[in-house]
Amino acid sequence: MFKTIKDLPKEEYLAPGHRLCAGCTVGTAVRQILKAAGNNIVVVTATSCLEVATSYFPQTAWRVPWVHLGFENSAAVASGIESAFKVLRRKRKTNENPHVIVISGDGGTFDIGLQSLSGALERGHDLLYICYDNEAYMNTGIQRSSATPYAAATTTSPPGKKSIGKKTHKKDLIGIAIAHGIPYAATASPSFPLDLMNKVRKGLDVEGPALIHVLTPCTTGWRFDPSMGIEIGKLAVLTGLWPLYEVDNGVIRLTLQVPRREPVKKYLELQGRFRHLTEDEIIKIQEIADKNAEKFGLGPIKE
């Protein structure tokens, strides 16, 4: 386990020079994931911002074995890779035993790829599935996904006289995952790198499927200054909108306590996608954070 930044490996498995946006937190999250995982891995990536920005033919930013799939089948192909290595070892045709890691966006996880993810979790494949969640289809034009939060503006949930933005709430991905009886699931944020990296190690070390849900603020779709991504990620946690917790063999544990929460207004006002909100809508979002605080034992709002 990593206790301080000094414990982190110096090796970099995501090369610089990729085409992710300035200020994009996905690159930061993937850098942390690969540092924690090491190079004995096979990474499977669904179509996403991450895929198109790291694999401009004939170049690639990946310094580990990497496979690109469509939105819908990354978990299915990862299942096949894990099974293939198992068979080859049994037939004594290889001694290799790499960890298989899926890294997919919220569109490829919550929506288009949900059935293949469900199948992989139900069959019990030994793989780590990581959803980086920037809360919309960012690489195809900022359309809403079922991970888009309540009242957020996207190109397909625009606010107006009869609309407050997205009308529904985002799915509970961790709840869906643990309903399959998997041994490990967790939320994480690149704004808290040690917490994220230790969860990656735990997810790799368990036998069977594991899932980590990482919130990755998007400067383009959320409309904030590129220098603010890590700060906005911190505020998501410190308001209670994104509690950091894990579910280890059915036991829920908060991994970062927030003794005094920030009001959600401080998080929302930094993002253009929420600038249309009225005070009444902000109160509704504050209630979401308050319910999370009650569920996970977070502290009260700062006076």
PDB file of C-alpha atoms in Angstrom:
ATOM      1  CA  MET A   1       0.000   0.000   0.000  1.00  0.00           C
ATOM      2  CA  PHE A   2       1.126   3.552  -0.726  1.00  0.00           C
ATOM      3  CA  LYS A   3       1.373   5.717   2.405  1.00  0.00           C
ATOM      4  CA  THR A   4       3.024   8.840   0.958  1.00  0.00           C
ATOM      5  CA  ILE A   5       3.826  10.316  -2.453  1.00  0.00           C
ATOM      6  CA  LYS A   6       7.428   9.167  -1.897  1.00  0.00           C
ATOM      7  CA  ASP A   7       6.221   5.545  -2.070  1.00  0.00           C
ATOM      8  CA  LEU A   8       4.986   5.916  -5.646  1.00  0.00           C
ATOM      9  CA  PRO A   9       6.855   4.212  -8.517  1.00  0.00           C
ATOM     10  CA  LYS A  10       8.825   6.521 -10.800  1.00  0.00           C
ATOM     11  CA  GLU A  11       7.960   4.584 -13.946  1.00  0.00           C
ATOM     12  CA  GLU A  12       5.498   6.236 -16.335  1.00  0.00           C
ATOM     13  CA  TYR A  13       3.331   3.946 -18.460  1.00  0.00           C
ATOM     14  CA  LEU A  14       1.258   6.706 -20.109  1.00  0.00           C
ATOM     15  CA  ALA A  15       3.630   8.676 -22.332  1.00  0.00           C
ATOM     16  CA  PRO A  16       3.482  12.485 -22.497  1.00  0.00           C
ATOM     17  CA  GLY A  17       2.452  14.126 -25.754  1.00  0.00           C
ATOM     18  CA  HIS A  18      -1.034  12.591 -25.963  1.00  0.00           C
ATOM     19  CA  ARG A  19      -3.926  14.725 -27.272  1.00  0.00           C
ATOM     20  CA  LEU A  20      -6.116  14.934 -24.158  1.00  0.00           C
ATOM     21  CA  CYS A  21      -7.390  18.486 -23.493  1.00  0.00           C
ATOM     22  CA  ALA A  22      -5.314  20.836 -21.355  1.00  0.00           C
ATOM     23  CA  GLY A  23      -6.641  20.458 -17.823  1.00  0.00           C
ATOM     24  CA  CYS A  24      -8.293  17.069 -18.497  1.00  0.00           C
ATOM     25  CA  THR A  25      -8.289  14.978 -15.325  1.00  0.00           C
ATOM     26  CA  VAL A  26      -8.658  11.670 -17.192  1.00  0.00           C
ATOM     27  CA  GLY A  27      -4.968  11.726 -18.105  1.00  0.00           C
ATOM     28  CA  THR A  28      -4.089  12.354 -14.447  1.00  0.00           C
ATOM     29  CA  ALA A  29      -6.315   9.486 -13.311  1.00  0.00           C
ATOM     30  CA  VAL A  30      -4.910   7.029 -15.881  1.00  0.00           C
ATOM     31  CA  ARG A  31      -1.352   8.005 -14.989  1.00  0.00           C
ATOM     32  CA  GLN A  32      -2.137   7.166 -11.345  1.00  0.00           C
ATOM     33  CA  ILE A  33      -3.876   3.909 -12.303  1.00  0.00           C
ATOM     34  CA  LEU A  34      -0.915   2.682 -14.367  1.00  0.00           C
ATOM     35  CA  LYS A  35       1.624   3.657 -11.709  1.00  0.00           C
ATOM     36  CA  ALA A  36      -0.313   1.621  -9.155  1.00  0.00           C
ATOM     37  CA  ALA A  37      -0.788  -1.338 -11.478  1.00  0.00           C
ATOM     38  CA  GLY A  38       2.739  -1.659 -12.908  1.00  0.00           C
ATOM     39  CA  ASN A  39       3.544  -3.135 -16.311  1.00  0.00           C
ATOM     40  CA  ASN A  40       2.336  -6.734 -15.889  1.00  0.00           C
ATOM     41  CA  ILE A  41      -1.056  -5.797 -17.268  1.00  0.00           C
ATOM     42  CA  VAL A  42      -3.231  -5.805 -20.372  1.00  0.00           C
ATOM     43  CA  VAL A  43      -5.393  -2.682 -20.712  1.00  0.00           C
ATOM     44  CA  VAL A  44      -8.688  -2.814 -22.597  1.00  0.00           C
ATOM     45  CA  THR A  45     -10.185   0.542 -23.525  1.00  0.00           C
ATOM     46  CA  ALA A  46     -13.588   1.252 -25.003  1.00  0.00           C
ATOM     47  CA  THR A  47     -14.073   4.056 -27.499  1.00  0.00           C
ATOM     48  CA  SER A  48     -13.853   7.277 -25.510  1.00  0.00           C
ATOM     49  CA  CYS A  49     -11.966  10.566 -25.125  1.00  0.00           C
ATOM     50  CA  LEU A  50      -9.122   8.519 -23.674  1.00  0.00           C
ATOM     51  CA  GLU A  51      -8.951   6.199 -26.656  1.00  0.00           C
ATOM     52  CA  VAL A  52      -9.075   8.814 -29.411  1.00  0.00           C
ATOM     53  CA  ALA A  53      -6.565  11.082 -27.657  1.00  0.00           C
ATOM     54  CA  THR A  54      -3.951   8.417 -26.877  1.00  0.00           C
ATOM     55  CA  SER A  55      -3.863   6.428 -30.100  1.00  0.00           C
ATOM     56  CA  TYR A  56      -3.363   8.750 -33.059  1.00  0.00           C
ATOM     57  CA  PHE A  57      -2.181   6.269 -35.702  1.00  0.00           C
ATOM     58  CA  PRO A  58       0.683   5.452 -36.044  1.00  0.00           C
ATOM     59  CA  GLN A  59       1.475   6.793 -32.550  1.00  0.00           C
ATOM     60  CA  THR A  60       0.352   5.577 -29.127  1.00  0.00           C
ATOM     61  CA  ALA A  61       0.785   6.900 -25.597  1.00  0.00           C
ATOM     62  CA  TRP A  62       0.450   3.424 -24.082  1.00  0.00           C
ATOM     63  CA  ARG A  63       3.644   1.827 -22.795  1.00  0.00           C
ATOM     64  CA  VAL A  64       1.819  -1.359 -21.751  1.00  0.00           C
ATOM     65  CA  PRO A  65      -0.131  -3.907 -23.853  1.00  0.00           C
ATOM     66  CA  TRP A  66      -3.330  -2.167 -24.887  1.00  0.00           C
ATOM     67  CA  VAL A  67      -6.456  -3.090 -26.855  1.00  0.00           C
ATOM     68  CA  HIS A  68      -9.128  -0.751 -28.236  1.00  0.00           C
ATOM     69  CA  LEU A  69     -12.744  -1.951 -28.465  1.00  0.00           C
ATOM     70  CA  GLY A  70     -16.128  -0.445 -29.253  1.00  0.00           C
ATOM     71  CA  PHE A  71     -18.340   1.169 -26.627  1.00  0.00           C
ATOM     72  CA  GLU A  72     -20.316  -1.996 -26.066  1.00  0.00           C
ATOM     73  CA  ASN A  73     -17.904  -4.885 -25.657  1.00  0.00           C
ATOM     74  CA  SER A  74     -14.835  -3.927 -23.613  1.00  0.00           C
ATOM     75  CA  ALA A  75     -15.849  -6.085 -20.627  1.00  0.00           C
ATOM     76  CA  ALA A  76     -16.655  -9.032 -22.927  1.00  0.00           C
ATOM     77  CA  VAL A  77     -13.254  -8.876 -24.654  1.00  0.00           C
ATOM     78  CA  ALA A  78     -11.473  -8.435 -21.314  1.00  0.00           C
ATOM     79  CA  SER A  79     -13.264 -11.586 -20.130  1.00  0.00           C
ATOM     80  CA  GLY A  80     -11.914 -13.416 -23.187  1.00  0.00           C
ATOM     81  CA  ILE A  81      -8.357 -12.213 -22.587  1.00  0.00           C
ATOM     82  CA  GLU A  82      -8.470 -13.297 -18.941  1.00  0.00           C
ATOM     83  CA  SER A  83      -9.872 -16.700 -19.913  1.00  0.00           C
ATOM     84  CA  ALA A  84      -7.342 -17.171 -22.728  1.00  0.00           C
ATOM     85  CA  PHE A  85      -4.375 -16.670 -20.414  1.00  0.00           C
ATOM     86  CA  LYS A  86      -5.943 -19.097 -17.942  1.00  0.00           C
ATOM     87  CA  VAL A  87      -6.251 -21.787 -20.631  1.00  0.00           C
ATOM     88  CA  LEU A  88      -2.735 -21.193 -21.977  1.00  0.00           C
ATOM     89  CA  ARG A  89      -1.278 -21.567 -18.480  1.00  0.00           C
ATOM     90  CA  ARG A  90      -3.264 -24.755 -17.903  1.00  0.00           C
ATOM     91  CA  LYS A  91      -1.909 -26.164 -21.191  1.00  0.00           C
ATOM     92  CA  ARG A  92       1.583 -25.040 -20.173  1.00  0.00           C
ATOM     93  CA  LYS A  93       1.969 -22.877 -23.247  1.00  0.00           C
ATOM     94  CA  THR A  94       2.786 -19.775 -21.211  1.00  0.00           C
ATOM     95  CA  ASN A  95       3.740 -18.749 -17.690  1.00  0.00           C
ATOM     96  CA  GLU A  96       2.421 -15.229 -18.146  1.00  0.00           C
ATOM     97  CA  ASN A  97      -0.273 -14.113 -15.726  1.00  0.00           C
ATOM     98  CA  PRO A  98      -1.022 -10.437 -16.378  1.00  0.00           C
ATOM     99  CA  HIS A  99      -3.750  -8.430 -14.675  1.00  0.00           C
ATOM    100  CA  VAL A 100      -6.525  -7.470 -17.092  1.00  0.00           C
ATOM    101  CA  ILE A 101      -7.812  -3.910 -16.627  1.00  0.00           C
ATOM    102  CA  VAL A 102     -10.715  -2.282 -18.460  1.00  0.00           C
ATOM    103  CA  ILE A 103     -10.727   1.529 -18.569  1.00  0.00           C
ATOM    104  CA  SER A 104     -13.955   2.877 -19.992  1.00  0.00           C
ATOM    105  CA  GLY A 105     -15.893   6.128 -19.876  1.00  0.00           C
ATOM    106  CA  ASP A 106     -19.363   6.578 -18.453  1.00  0.00           C
ATOM    107  CA  GLY A 107     -21.034   6.150 -21.862  1.00  0.00           C
ATOM    108  CA  GLY A 108     -19.290   2.821 -22.390  1.00  0.00           C
ATOM    109  CA  THR A 109     -20.136   1.744 -18.840  1.00  0.00           C
ATOM    110  CA  PHE A 110     -23.477   3.166 -17.702  1.00  0.00           C
ATOM    111  CA  ASP A 111     -25.209   2.921 -21.097  1.00  0.00           C
ATOM    112  CA  ILE A 112     -23.819   1.087 -24.123  1.00  0.00           C
ATOM    113  CA  GLY A 113     -21.509  -1.353 -22.362  1.00  0.00           C
ATOM    114  CA  LEU A 114     -23.663  -2.145 -19.319  1.00  0.00           C
ATOM    115  CA  GLN A 115     -24.808  -5.581 -20.479  1.00  0.00           C
ATOM    116  CA  SER A 116     -21.280  -6.827 -21.248  1.00  0.00           C
ATOM    117  CA  LEU A 117     -20.102  -5.421 -17.898  1.00  0.00           C
ATOM    118  CA  SER A 118     -22.943  -7.203 -16.111  1.00  0.00           C
ATOM    119  CA  GLY A 119     -22.025 -10.459 -17.848  1.00  0.00           C
ATOM    120  CA  ALA A 120     -18.361 -10.195 -16.876  1.00  0.00           C
ATOM    121  CA  LEU A 121     -19.214  -9.457 -13.243  1.00  0.00           C
ATOM    122  CA  GLU A 122     -21.782 -12.257 -13.063  1.00  0.00           C
ATOM    123  CA  ARG A 123     -19.383 -14.840 -14.554  1.00  0.00           C
ATOM    124  CA  GLY A 124     -16.736 -13.895 -11.997  1.00  0.00           C
ATOM    125  CA  HIS A 125     -13.847 -13.105 -14.347  1.00  0.00           C
ATOM    126  CA  ASP A 126     -10.680 -12.043 -12.560  1.00  0.00           C
ATOM    127  CA  LEU A 127     -10.401  -8.501 -13.912  1.00  0.00           C
ATOM    128  CA  LEU A 128     -10.478  -4.895 -12.737  1.00  0.00           C
ATOM    129  CA  TYR A 129     -13.043  -2.636 -14.405  1.00  0.00           C
ATOM    130  CA  ILE A 130     -12.439   1.107 -14.028  1.00  0.00           C
ATOM    131  CA  CYS A 131     -15.067   3.608 -15.135  1.00  0.00           C
ATOM    132  CA  TYR A 132     -13.750   7.136 -15.568  1.00  0.00           C
ATOM    133  CA  ASP A 133     -16.830   9.275 -15.291  1.00  0.00           C
ATOM    134  CA  ASN A 134     -16.870  12.744 -16.866  1.00  0.00           C
ATOM    135  CA  GLU A 135     -20.657  12.648 -16.771  1.00  0.00           C
ATOM    136  CA  ALA A 136     -21.482  12.884 -20.521  1.00  0.00           C
ATOM    137  CA  TYR A 137     -20.402  11.729 -23.988  1.00  0.00           C
ATOM    138  CA  MET A 138     -17.611  14.295 -24.203  1.00  0.00           C
ATOM    139  CA  ASN A 139     -15.762  13.109 -27.321  1.00  0.00           C
ATOM    140  CA  THR A 140     -18.877  13.043 -29.505  1.00  0.00           C
ATOM    141  CA  GLY A 141     -20.370  16.426 -28.613  1.00  0.00           C
ATOM    142  CA  ILE A 142     -21.220  16.511 -24.860  1.00  0.00           C
ATOM    143  CA  GLN A 143     -24.471  14.537 -25.052  1.00  0.00           C
ATOM    144  CA  ARG A 144     -26.077  13.420 -21.777  1.00  0.00           C
ATOM    145  CA  SER A 145     -25.408   9.913 -20.476  1.00  0.00           C
ATOM    146  CA  SER A 146     -27.150   8.150 -17.612  1.00  0.00           C
ATOM    147  CA  ALA A 147     -24.172   9.263 -15.482  1.00  0.00           C
ATOM    148  CA  THR A 148     -24.961  12.944 -16.090  1.00  0.00           C
ATOM    149  CA  PRO A 149     -26.089  14.457 -12.767  1.00  0.00           C
ATOM    150  CA  TYR A 150     -29.435  16.073 -12.066  1.00  0.00           C
ATOM    151  CA  ALA A 151     -29.910  19.544 -13.612  1.00  0.00           C
ATOM    152  CA  ALA A 152     -26.632  19.568 -15.587  1.00  0.00           C
ATOM    153  CA  ALA A 153     -26.712  21.192 -19.029  1.00  0.00           C
ATOM    154  CA  THR A 154     -25.525  19.132 -21.989  1.00  0.00           C
ATOM    155  CA  THR A 155     -26.184  19.478 -25.714  1.00  0.00           C
ATOM    156  CA  THR A 156     -29.057  16.992 -25.410  1.00  0.00           C
ATOM    157  CA  SER A 157     -30.370  18.270 -22.059  1.00  0.00           C
ATOM    158  CA  PRO A 158     -30.247  22.049 -22.618  1.00  0.00           C
ATOM    159  CA  PRO A 159     -31.822  24.313 -19.987  1.00  0.00           C
ATOM    160  CA  GLY A 160     -34.636  26.614 -21.019  1.00  0.00           C
ATOM    161  CA  LYS A 161     -38.038  27.929 -19.993  1.00  0.00           C
ATOM    162  CA  LYS A 162     -39.399  24.400 -19.597  1.00  0.00           C
ATOM    163  CA  SER A 163     -36.195  22.550 -18.753  1.00  0.00           C
ATOM    164  CA  ILE A 164     -33.741  22.663 -15.844  1.00  0.00           C
ATOM    165  CA  GLY A 165     -31.207  20.541 -17.753  1.00  0.00           C
ATOM    166  CA  LYS A 166     -31.102  16.795 -17.143  1.00  0.00           C
ATOM    167  CA  LYS A 167     -34.291  15.812 -15.356  1.00  0.00           C
ATOM    168  CA  THR A 168     -33.179  12.525 -13.840  1.00  0.00           C
ATOM    169  CA  HIS A 169     -30.446  11.472 -11.426  1.00  0.00           C
ATOM    170  CA  LYS A 170     -27.331   9.455 -12.280  1.00  0.00           C
ATOM    171  CA  LYS A 171     -27.333   5.702 -11.786  1.00  0.00           C
ATOM    172  CA  ASP A 172     -25.746   4.127  -8.710  1.00  0.00           C
ATOM    173  CA  LEU A 173     -22.939   2.240 -10.469  1.00  0.00           C
ATOM    174  CA  ILE A 174     -21.429   0.850  -7.273  1.00  0.00           C
ATOM    175  CA  GLY A 175     -24.862  -0.394  -6.221  1.00  0.00           C
ATOM    176  CA  ILE A 176     -25.289  -2.143  -9.585  1.00  0.00           C
ATOM    177  CA  ALA A 177     -21.825  -3.708  -9.321  1.00  0.00           C
ATOM    178  CA  ILE A 178     -22.189  -5.071  -5.789  1.00  0.00           C
ATOM    179  CA  ALA A 179     -25.616  -6.461  -6.665  1.00  0.00           C
ATOM    180  CA  HIS A 180     -23.609  -9.022  -8.681  1.00  0.00           C
ATOM    181  CA  GLY A 181     -21.890 -10.168  -5.464  1.00  0.00           C
ATOM    182  CA  ILE A 182     -18.402  -9.062  -6.561  1.00  0.00           C
ATOM    183  CA  PRO A 183     -15.681  -8.951  -3.877  1.00  0.00           C
ATOM    184  CA  TYR A 184     -14.584  -5.325  -4.302  1.00  0.00           C
ATOM    185  CA  ALA A 185     -15.978  -2.006  -5.543  1.00  0.00           C
ATOM    186  CA  ALA A 186     -15.019   1.574  -4.740  1.00  0.00           C
ATOM    187  CA  THR A 187     -15.339   5.220  -5.696  1.00  0.00           C
ATOM    188  CA  ALA A 188     -12.213   7.314  -6.288  1.00  0.00           C
ATOM    189  CA  SER A 189     -10.935  10.682  -7.486  1.00  0.00           C
ATOM    190  CA  PRO A 190      -7.607  11.743  -9.059  1.00  0.00           C
ATOM    191  CA  SER A 191      -7.723  14.682  -6.635  1.00  0.00           C
ATOM    192  CA  PHE A 192      -6.888  12.150  -3.896  1.00  0.00           C
ATOM    193  CA  PRO A 193      -4.156  10.091  -5.616  1.00  0.00           C
ATOM    194  CA  LEU A 194      -3.094   7.838  -2.728  1.00  0.00           C
ATOM    195  CA  ASP A 195      -6.694   6.823  -2.101  1.00  0.00           C
ATOM    196  CA  LEU A 196      -7.199   6.080  -5.810  1.00  0.00           C
ATOM    197  CA  MET A 197      -3.941   4.159  -6.228  1.00  0.00           C
ATOM    198  CA  ASN A 198      -4.440   2.023  -3.128  1.00  0.00           C
ATOM    199  CA  LYS A 199      -7.900   1.093  -4.391  1.00  0.00           C
ATOM    200  CA  VAL A 200      -6.383   0.034  -7.710  1.00  0.00           C
ATOM    201  CA  ARG A 201      -3.971  -2.249  -5.825  1.00  0.00           C
ATOM    202  CA  LYS A 202      -6.843  -3.717  -3.810  1.00  0.00           C
ATOM    203  CA  GLY A 203      -8.913  -4.249  -6.948  1.00  0.00           C
ATOM    204  CA  LEU A 204      -6.038  -6.096  -8.602  1.00  0.00           C
ATOM    205  CA  ASP A 205      -5.246  -8.217  -5.554  1.00  0.00           C
ATOM    206  CA  VAL A 206      -8.725  -9.663  -5.004  1.00  0.00           C
ATOM    207  CA  GLU A 207      -9.702 -12.888  -6.747  1.00  0.00           C
ATOM    208  CA  GLY A 208     -12.587 -12.228  -9.101  1.00  0.00           C
ATOM    209  CA  PRO A 209     -14.024  -9.054 -10.587  1.00  0.00           C
ATOM    210  CA  ALA A 210     -13.533  -5.621  -9.050  1.00  0.00           C
ATOM    211  CA  LEU A 211     -14.875  -2.233 -10.109  1.00  0.00           C
ATOM    212  CA  ILE A 212     -13.665   1.304  -9.378  1.00  0.00           C
ATOM    213  CA  HIS A 213     -15.760   4.351 -10.263  1.00  0.00           C
ATOM    214  CA  VAL A 214     -13.569   7.433 -10.759  1.00  0.00           C
ATOM    215  CA  LEU A 215     -15.007  10.955 -11.098  1.00  0.00           C
ATOM    216  CA  THR A 216     -12.997  12.900 -13.703  1.00  0.00           C
ATOM    217  CA  PRO A 217     -13.968  16.584 -14.115  1.00  0.00           C
ATOM    218  CA  CYS A 218     -13.996  17.675 -17.781  1.00  0.00           C
ATOM    219  CA  THR A 219     -12.890  21.214 -18.598  1.00  0.00           C
ATOM    220  CA  THR A 220     -14.719  21.143 -21.965  1.00  0.00           C
ATOM    221  CA  GLY A 221     -18.069  19.651 -20.998  1.00  0.00           C
ATOM    222  CA  TRP A 222     -18.295  21.053 -17.455  1.00  0.00           C
ATOM    223  CA  ARG A 223     -17.025  24.430 -18.700  1.00  0.00           C
ATOM    224  CA  PHE A 224     -14.438  25.431 -16.092  1.00  0.00           C
ATOM    225  CA  ASP A 225     -10.975  26.949 -16.272  1.00  0.00           C
ATOM    226  CA  PRO A 226      -8.399  24.239 -17.231  1.00  0.00           C
ATOM    227  CA  SER A 227      -6.420  24.985 -14.070  1.00  0.00           C
ATOM    228  CA  MET A 228      -9.375  24.012 -11.832  1.00  0.00           C
ATOM    229  CA  GLY A 229      -9.903  20.311 -12.558  1.00  0.00           C
ATOM    230  CA  ILE A 230      -8.199  18.910  -9.473  1.00  0.00           C
ATOM    231  CA  GLU A 231      -9.778  21.582  -7.236  1.00  0.00           C
ATOM    232  CA  ILE A 232     -13.260  20.809  -8.573  1.00  0.00           C
ATOM    233  CA  GLY A 233     -12.623  17.098  -7.988  1.00  0.00           C
ATOM    234  CA  LYS A 234     -11.733  17.900  -4.378  1.00  0.00           C
ATOM    235  CA  LEU A 235     -14.893  19.963  -3.954  1.00  0.00           C
ATOM    236  CA  ALA A 236     -17.025  17.087  -5.252  1.00  0.00           C
ATOM    237  CA  VAL A 237     -15.662  15.022  -2.363  1.00  0.00           C
ATOM    238  CA  LEU A 238     -15.674  17.794   0.248  1.00  0.00           C
ATOM    239  CA  THR A 239     -19.316  18.722  -0.437  1.00  0.00           C
ATOM    240  CA  GLY A 240     -20.476  15.117  -0.039  1.00  0.00           C
ATOM    241  CA  LEU A 241     -21.628  14.811  -3.649  1.00  0.00           C
ATOM    242  CA  TRP A 242     -18.843  12.279  -4.318  1.00  0.00           C
ATOM    243  CA  PRO A 243     -18.076  10.361  -1.094  1.00  0.00           C
ATOM    244  CA  LEU A 244     -14.947   8.225  -1.262  1.00  0.00           C
ATOM    245  CA  TYR A 245     -15.777   4.721  -0.045  1.00  0.00           C
ATOM    246  CA  GLU A 246     -15.225   1.061  -0.788  1.00  0.00           C
ATOM    247  CA  VAL A 247     -17.283  -2.118  -0.523  1.00  0.00           C
ATOM    248  CA  ASP A 248     -14.979  -4.979   0.487  1.00  0.00           C
ATOM    249  CA  ASN A 249     -16.782  -8.333   0.492  1.00  0.00           C
ATOM    250  CA  GLY A 250     -20.035  -6.602   1.334  1.00  0.00           C
ATOM    251  CA  VAL A 251     -18.608  -4.321   4.043  1.00  0.00           C
ATOM    252  CA  ILE A 252     -18.969  -0.596   3.259  1.00  0.00           C
ATOM    253  CA  ARG A 253     -16.150   1.618   4.531  1.00  0.00           C
ATOM    254  CA  LEU A 254     -15.634   5.361   4.108  1.00  0.00           C
ATOM    255  CA  THR A 255     -12.006   5.910   3.034  1.00  0.00           C
ATOM    256  CA  LEU A 256     -11.888   9.701   3.447  1.00  0.00           C
ATOM    257  CA  GLN A 257     -13.742  11.429   6.242  1.00  0.00           C
ATOM    258  CA  VAL A 258     -15.001  14.989   5.698  1.00  0.00           C
ATOM    259  CA  PRO A 259     -15.453  16.526   9.184  1.00  0.00           C
ATOM    260  CA  ARG A 260     -16.892  19.816   7.839  1.00  0.00           C
ATOM    261  CA  ARG A 261     -18.491  19.783   4.397  1.00  0.00           C
ATOM    262  CA  GLU A 262     -18.401  22.593   1.875  1.00  0.00           C
ATOM    263  CA  PRO A 263     -21.796  23.789   0.565  1.00  0.00           C
ATOM    264  CA  VAL A 264     -22.616  22.419  -2.904  1.00  0.00           C
ATOM    265  CA  LYS A 265     -23.025  25.976  -4.218  1.00  0.00           C
ATOM    266  CA  LYS A 266     -19.236  26.373  -4.016  1.00  0.00           C
ATOM    267  CA  TYR A 267     -18.843  23.334  -6.324  1.00  0.00           C
ATOM    268  CA  LEU A 268     -21.647  24.250  -8.719  1.00  0.00           C
ATOM    269  CA  GLU A 269     -20.757  27.922  -9.280  1.00  0.00           C
ATOM    270  CA  LEU A 270     -17.349  26.993 -10.758  1.00  0.00           C
ATOM    271  CA  GLN A 271     -18.998  25.082 -13.634  1.00  0.00           C
ATOM    272  CA  GLY A 272     -20.751  26.566 -16.665  1.00  0.00           C
ATOM    273  CA  ARG A 273     -23.053  23.555 -16.961  1.00  0.00           C
ATOM    274  CA  PHE A 274     -24.811  24.612 -13.712  1.00  0.00           C
ATOM    275  CA  ARG A 275     -24.906  28.402 -14.222  1.00  0.00           C
ATOM    276  CA  HIS A 276     -28.609  28.345 -15.130  1.00  0.00           C
ATOM    277  CA  LEU A 277     -29.676  26.925 -11.759  1.00  0.00           C
ATOM    278  CA  THR A 278     -32.063  28.784  -9.487  1.00  0.00           C
ATOM    279  CA  GLU A 279     -31.670  28.835  -5.715  1.00  0.00           C
ATOM    280  CA  ASP A 280     -34.475  26.239  -5.479  1.00  0.00           C
ATOM    281  CA  GLU A 281     -32.563  23.818  -7.734  1.00  0.00           C
ATOM    282  CA  ILE A 282     -29.344  24.359  -5.773  1.00  0.00           C
ATOM    283  CA  ILE A 283     -31.256  23.454  -2.598  1.00  0.00           C
ATOM    284  CA  LYS A 284     -32.354  20.190  -4.258  1.00  0.00           C
ATOM    285  CA  ILE A 285     -28.738  19.319  -5.085  1.00  0.00           C
ATOM    286  CA  GLN A 286     -27.692  20.223  -1.538  1.00  0.00           C
ATOM    287  CA  GLU A 287     -30.256  17.682  -0.350  1.00  0.00           C
ATOM    288  CA  ILE A 288     -28.527  15.005  -2.442  1.00  0.00           C
ATOM    289  CA  ALA A 289     -25.226  15.771  -0.683  1.00  0.00           C
ATOM    290  CA  ASP A 290     -26.981  15.792   2.704  1.00  0.00           C
ATOM    291  CA  LYS A 291     -28.436  12.333   2.044  1.00  0.00           C
ATOM    292  CA  ASN A 292     -24.959  11.051   1.136  1.00  0.00           C
ATOM    293  CA  ALA A 293     -23.606  12.570   4.337  1.00  0.00           C
ATOM    294  CA  GLU A 294     -26.242  10.783   6.383  1.00  0.00           C
ATOM    295  CA  LYS A 295     -25.595   7.471   4.591  1.00  0.00           C
ATOM    296  CA  PHE A 296     -21.803   7.542   4.909  1.00  0.00           C
ATOM    297  CA  GLY A 297     -21.358   9.479   8.162  1.00  0.00           C
ATOM    298  CA  LEU A 298     -19.863  12.690   6.773  1.00  0.00           C
ATOM    299  CA  GLY A 299     -19.751  15.839   8.911  1.00  0.00           C
ATOM    300  CA  PRO A 300     -22.114  18.851   8.837  1.00  0.00           C
ATOM    301  CA  ILE A 301     -21.804  21.799   6.455  1.00  0.00           C
ATOM    302  CA  LYS A 302     -19.291  24.485   7.444  1.00  0.00           C
ATOM    303  CA  GLU A 303     -20.839  27.516   9.147  1.00  0.00           C
TER     304      GLU A 303
END
